[in-house]
Amino acid sequence: MNISVSAMGNIKEFIPDEMQLELETPVSLSELKVIAGIPKERNVSFVVNGRVQKGGYTVSDHDDVKFLMLVGAG
Amino acid sequence: MERYARHQELIGAAGQTALAKARVLVIGTGGLGSPTLFALAAAGVGTLGIVDDDVVEISNLNRQLLHSDAFINQPKTDSAKQTIGRFNPDIQLKTYSQRFDADLAEQIVPEYDMLVDCVDNYATRIAANACAVKYNKTLIEGGIEGMSGFVQIVIPGKTACFNCFGVEDNEIYRQVLGASTGIIGNLQALECIKQLTGIWDGSYSYIAVDFRQCSMERMFLEPNDDCGCKK
């Protein structure tokens, strides 16, 4: 299964450029975040093929996953 | 109308009239709410609702330009009303010195055209988003932490809402530079003005700003199919 992953904002610290991941089994977005090298404690949100998804979503072959930062102060 | 002469060519007379007729509710008068309120008042938004239940503290003054030493321990809404009232006396200001929750939302949100969320916690963001969806109001969401910030344009049923992310009331890292809150707050006001004057082109609904790298990116976010916002 080939997944394309990229990041926006400060998550680019972990994924500077778009990259391809080859997965042997389907994983959730929360699991993919760790596989992609983003620390577990880092708050992120997920966009798959342009649509917002929650962490429990299971990725499919050829999905385009983008990690967005999640920040809440004001 | 001389006050607005420097932006009239950009938005036209119809745009200025739209701003004058607009009623915008700004939730929070802190680091994001201060520049947002200044910019909306400067543009001539006719009625601004201002919600905040806090009092001014000395630690606010590195970024919250509405407030000053003279207002320490005073309600932020009083400070905001006086400051914005002096800045543009031609607009109407309505203040609500209480926490934004479902009860207050039910009373006041229906009378506004648009909401701008400038708060500092996830719980109130979730509440503001819920009432924007419930009352079908456009919401301009914004947030900041450290050297990062974002702005999200929520148009219920059209763009992703804040709840689409499945955000919980997470711990927040509260370090912020005042200059960066100015950028996100002004960006929220800009997107609000673009919505009110019809000059948003619809190609994006989320803007990520990385202050350390000095970069800004944008994308359109489709709503989560499982979220109640997609009617």
Coordinates of C-alpha atoms in Angstrom, one line a residue:
Chain A
M1 CA 0.0 0.0 0.0
N2 CA 1.5 3.3 -1.1
I3 CA 0.6 6.5 0.9
S4 CA 1.7 10.0 0.2
V5 CA 2.3 12.1 3.3
S6 CA 3.0 15.8 3.7
A7 CA 2.6 18.5 6.3
M8 CA 1.7 22.1 6.8
G9 CA 2.9 24.8 9.2
N10 CA 5.2 23.7 12.0
I11 CA 4.6 20.0 11.3
K12 CA 7.1 20.5 8.5
E13 CA 9.7 20.2 11.2
F14 CA 9.1 16.4 11.0
I15 CA 8.0 16.1 7.3
P16 CA 9.7 18.9 5.3
D17 CA 8.7 17.6 1.9
E18 CA 6.0 15.3 0.5
M19 CA 7.1 11.7 0.9
Q20 CA 5.8 8.2 -0.1
L21 CA 5.3 5.5 2.5
E22 CA 5.0 1.9 1.7
L23 CA 2.8 0.1 4.3
E24 CA 2.3 -3.7 4.5
T25 CA -1.0 -3.4 6.5
P26 CA -3.7 -0.8 6.8
V27 CA -3.1 1.6 9.7
S28 CA -5.1 4.4 11.3
L29 CA -4.1 8.1 10.8
S30 CA -3.0 8.2 14.5
E31 CA -0.7 5.3 13.8
L32 CA 0.5 6.8 10.5
K33 CA 1.4 10.0 12.4
V34 CA 4.0 8.1 14.5
I35 CA 5.2 6.0 11.5
A36 CA 5.8 9.3 9.6
G37 CA 8.0 10.5 12.5
I38 CA 5.7 13.0 14.3
P39 CA 6.0 12.6 18.1
K40 CA 2.9 11.0 19.6
E41 CA 2.4 13.9 22.0
R42 CA 2.3 16.5 19.2
N43 CA -1.3 17.7 18.5
V44 CA -2.1 17.4 14.8
S45 CA -5.2 17.2 12.6
F46 CA -5.6 15.1 9.5
V47 CA -6.7 15.7 5.9
V48 CA -7.0 12.8 3.5
N49 CA -7.5 13.6 -0.2
G50 CA -8.6 17.1 0.8
R51 CA -11.2 16.0 3.3
V52 CA -10.8 16.3 7.0
Q53 CA -10.6 13.0 8.9
K54 CA -10.3 12.0 12.5
G55 CA -7.4 9.9 13.9
G56 CA -9.3 6.6 13.7
Y57 CA -9.7 6.7 9.9
T58 CA -7.9 3.8 8.2
V59 CA -5.8 4.8 5.3
S60 CA -6.2 3.2 1.8
D61 CA -3.8 2.6 -1.1
H62 CA -2.9 5.9 -2.9
D63 CA -4.3 8.1 -0.1
D64 CA -2.8 11.6 0.0
V65 CA -2.5 12.4 3.7
K66 CA -1.7 15.9 5.1
F67 CA -0.8 16.6 8.7
L68 CA -2.0 20.0 9.9
M69 CA -0.9 21.7 13.1
L70 CA -3.4 22.1 15.9
V71 CA -2.9 25.2 18.1
G72 CA -5.3 26.6 20.5
A73 CA -3.9 29.7 22.4
G74 CA -5.0 33.2 21.7
Chain B
M1 CA -16.8 58.4 4.3
E2 CA -13.3 60.0 4.1
R3 CA -12.3 57.7 6.9
Y4 CA -12.6 54.7 4.5
A5 CA -11.2 56.4 1.4
R6 CA -8.0 54.3 1.3
H7 CA -9.8 51.0 0.9
Q8 CA -12.9 52.1 -1.0
E9 CA -11.3 51.3 -4.4
L10 CA -10.6 47.8 -3.2
I11 CA -14.1 46.9 -2.0
G12 CA -16.2 49.5 -3.8
A13 CA -19.2 51.5 -2.4
A14 CA -21.3 48.3 -2.2
G15 CA -18.6 46.6 -0.2
Q16 CA -18.4 49.6 2.2
T17 CA -22.2 49.5 2.6
A18 CA -22.0 45.8 3.3
L19 CA -19.5 46.4 6.0
A20 CA -21.6 49.2 7.5
K21 CA -24.6 46.9 7.7
A22 CA -22.7 44.0 9.0
R23 CA -23.0 42.7 12.6
V24 CA -20.0 40.7 13.7
L25 CA -19.5 38.9 17.0
V26 CA -15.9 38.7 18.2
I27 CA -15.4 36.2 21.0
G28 CA -12.4 37.0 23.1
T29 CA -10.5 40.4 23.4
G30 CA -7.0 39.0 24.0
G31 CA -4.0 38.6 21.8
L32 CA -6.1 37.7 18.7
G33 CA -9.3 39.7 19.6
S34 CA -7.3 42.9 20.0
P35 CA -6.1 43.2 16.4
T36 CA -9.3 41.7 15.1
L37 CA -11.4 44.3 16.7
F38 CA -9.1 47.2 15.7
A39 CA -9.1 46.0 12.1
L40 CA -12.9 45.4 11.9
A41 CA -13.6 48.8 13.5
A42 CA -11.1 50.5 11.2
A43 CA -12.8 49.0 8.2
G44 CA -16.2 50.3 9.3
V45 CA -18.0 47.1 10.3
G46 CA -21.3 48.7 11.6
T47 CA -21.9 46.6 14.7
L48 CA -19.4 44.7 16.7
G49 CA -20.4 42.4 19.5
I50 CA -17.6 41.8 22.0
V51 CA -17.6 38.8 24.4
D52 CA -15.1 38.2 27.2
D53 CA -15.5 37.2 30.9
D54 CA -11.9 38.0 31.9
V55 CA -10.3 41.0 33.6
V56 CA -7.2 42.7 32.4
E57 CA -4.0 41.4 33.9
I58 CA -0.4 42.7 33.6
S59 CA 0.7 39.6 31.8
N60 CA -1.8 40.4 29.0
L61 CA 0.0 43.5 28.0
N62 CA 2.7 41.9 25.9
R63 CA 0.1 41.4 23.1
Q64 CA -3.4 42.6 24.0
L65 CA -3.3 46.1 22.5
L66 CA -6.9 46.9 23.4
H67 CA -5.9 47.1 27.1
S68 CA -3.4 49.1 29.2
D69 CA -2.2 49.6 32.7
A70 CA -5.1 51.8 33.5
F71 CA -7.5 48.9 33.1
I72 CA -5.7 46.3 35.3
N73 CA -8.4 44.3 37.1
Q74 CA -11.2 45.9 35.1
P75 CA -13.4 43.8 32.8
K76 CA -11.7 43.4 29.4
T77 CA -15.0 44.2 27.7
D78 CA -15.0 47.7 29.4
S79 CA -11.5 48.3 28.2
A80 CA -12.3 47.1 24.7
K81 CA -15.4 49.2 24.5
Q82 CA -13.6 52.4 25.5
T83 CA -10.6 51.8 23.3
I84 CA -12.6 50.8 20.2
G85 CA -15.2 53.5 20.9
R86 CA -12.5 56.2 20.8
F87 CA -10.8 54.6 17.7
N88 CA -14.0 54.7 15.6
P89 CA -17.0 56.4 17.2
D90 CA -19.2 55.8 14.2
I91 CA -19.8 52.1 14.9
Q92 CA -22.1 50.4 17.4
L93 CA -20.5 48.3 20.1
K94 CA -22.3 45.7 22.3
T95 CA -20.4 44.0 25.1
Y96 CA -21.1 40.8 27.0
S97 CA -19.0 40.3 30.1
Q98 CA -19.6 36.6 30.5
R99 CA -18.2 33.3 29.2
F100 CA -19.3 32.3 25.8
D101 CA -21.3 29.1 26.2
A102 CA -24.5 27.6 24.8
D103 CA -26.8 29.7 26.9
L104 CA -25.2 33.0 25.9
A105 CA -25.0 31.8 22.3
E106 CA -28.7 31.1 22.1
Q107 CA -29.4 34.6 23.3
I108 CA -27.1 36.6 21.1
V109 CA -25.8 34.6 18.1
P110 CA -29.0 34.8 16.0
E111 CA -28.6 38.7 15.9
Y112 CA -25.2 38.5 14.3
D113 CA -24.1 37.8 10.7
M114 CA -20.7 36.3 11.4
L115 CA -18.6 35.1 14.3
V116 CA -14.9 35.5 14.8
D117 CA -13.4 33.2 17.4
C118 CA -10.4 34.7 19.2
V119 CA -10.3 32.6 22.4
D120 CA -7.4 30.8 24.1
N121 CA -8.9 27.4 24.8
Y122 CA -10.4 24.4 22.9
A123 CA -13.6 24.2 25.0
T124 CA -14.8 27.6 23.9
R125 CA -13.6 27.0 20.3
I126 CA -15.8 23.8 20.3
A127 CA -18.7 25.8 21.7
A128 CA -18.3 28.6 19.2
N129 CA -18.1 26.1 16.3
A130 CA -21.2 24.3 17.5
C131 CA -23.3 27.4 17.6
A132 CA -22.0 28.6 14.2
V133 CA -23.1 25.3 12.7
K134 CA -26.4 25.4 14.6
Y135 CA -27.3 28.9 13.5
N136 CA -25.7 28.5 10.1
K137 CA -23.3 31.4 10.6
T138 CA -19.9 31.8 9.0
L139 CA -17.1 31.5 11.6
I140 CA -13.6 32.7 11.3
E141 CA -11.5 30.6 13.7
G142 CA -8.0 31.4 14.7
G143 CA -5.3 30.0 17.0
I144 CA -1.7 30.4 17.9
E145 CA 1.0 28.7 20.0
G146 CA 4.6 29.3 20.1
M147 CA 5.8 30.3 16.6
S148 CA 2.8 28.8 14.8
G149 CA -0.7 30.0 14.0
F150 CA -3.7 29.2 11.8
V151 CA -6.9 30.7 10.5
Q152 CA -9.9 28.6 9.4
I153 CA -12.9 29.7 7.5
V154 CA -15.9 27.7 8.6
I155 CA -19.0 27.9 6.3
P156 CA -21.4 25.3 7.6
G157 CA -22.1 22.7 5.0
K158 CA -19.4 24.0 2.6
T159 CA -16.1 24.0 4.3
A160 CA -14.8 21.8 7.2
C161 CA -15.7 23.0 10.6
F162 CA -13.6 22.9 13.8
N163 CA -15.4 19.8 15.0
C164 CA -14.5 17.9 11.8
F165 CA -11.0 17.5 13.3
G166 CA -12.4 15.7 16.3
V167 CA -10.5 18.1 18.6
E168 CA -10.7 17.4 22.3
D169 CA -10.0 19.9 25.1
N170 CA -6.2 19.4 24.9
E171 CA -3.5 21.0 26.9
I172 CA -2.3 24.3 25.3
Y173 CA 1.2 25.6 25.2
R174 CA 0.7 29.2 26.0
Q175 CA 3.9 30.9 25.0
V176 CA 3.2 33.6 22.3
L177 CA 4.9 36.6 20.9
G178 CA 2.6 39.7 20.7
A179 CA 3.7 40.4 17.1
S180 CA 2.6 37.0 15.9
T181 CA -0.9 37.3 17.6
G182 CA -1.2 40.6 15.6
I183 CA -0.6 38.7 12.3
I184 CA -3.2 36.0 13.0
G185 CA -5.8 38.4 14.5
N186 CA -5.4 40.7 11.5
L187 CA -5.7 37.7 9.1
Q188 CA -8.9 36.7 10.9
A189 CA -10.2 40.3 10.4
L190 CA -9.1 40.2 6.7
E191 CA -10.9 37.0 6.0
C192 CA -14.0 38.3 7.8
I193 CA -14.0 41.4 5.6
K194 CA -13.5 39.3 2.5
Q195 CA -16.5 37.3 3.4
L196 CA -18.7 40.3 4.2
T197 CA -17.7 42.1 0.9
G198 CA -17.8 39.0 -1.3
I199 CA -14.2 39.1 -2.3
W200 CA -13.2 35.6 -0.9
D201 CA -12.6 33.5 -4.0
G202 CA -13.6 30.2 -2.3
S203 CA -10.3 28.4 -3.1
Y204 CA -9.1 27.9 0.4
S205 CA -10.5 27.6 3.9
Y206 CA -7.4 27.0 6.1
I207 CA -4.3 29.0 6.4
A208 CA -1.2 27.8 8.3
V209 CA 1.4 30.3 9.4
D210 CA 4.9 29.3 10.6
F211 CA 6.5 32.4 12.1
R212 CA 9.9 30.8 12.6
Q213 CA 10.2 30.0 8.8
C214 CA 8.1 33.1 7.9
S215 CA 5.9 31.0 5.7
M216 CA 2.2 30.9 5.0
E217 CA 0.3 28.0 3.3
R218 CA -3.3 27.5 2.5
M219 CA -5.7 24.8 1.4
F220 CA -9.4 24.1 1.0
L221 CA -10.7 21.7 3.6
E222 CA -13.7 19.5 2.7
P223 CA -15.9 18.6 5.7
N224 CA -15.5 15.3 7.4
D225 CA -18.3 13.0 6.1
D226 CA -19.0 11.8 9.7
C227 CA -19.4 15.3 11.2
G228 CA -22.8 16.8 11.8
C229 CA -21.9 20.0 10.1
K230 CA -22.4 18.5 6.7
K231 CA -26.1 18.8 6.1

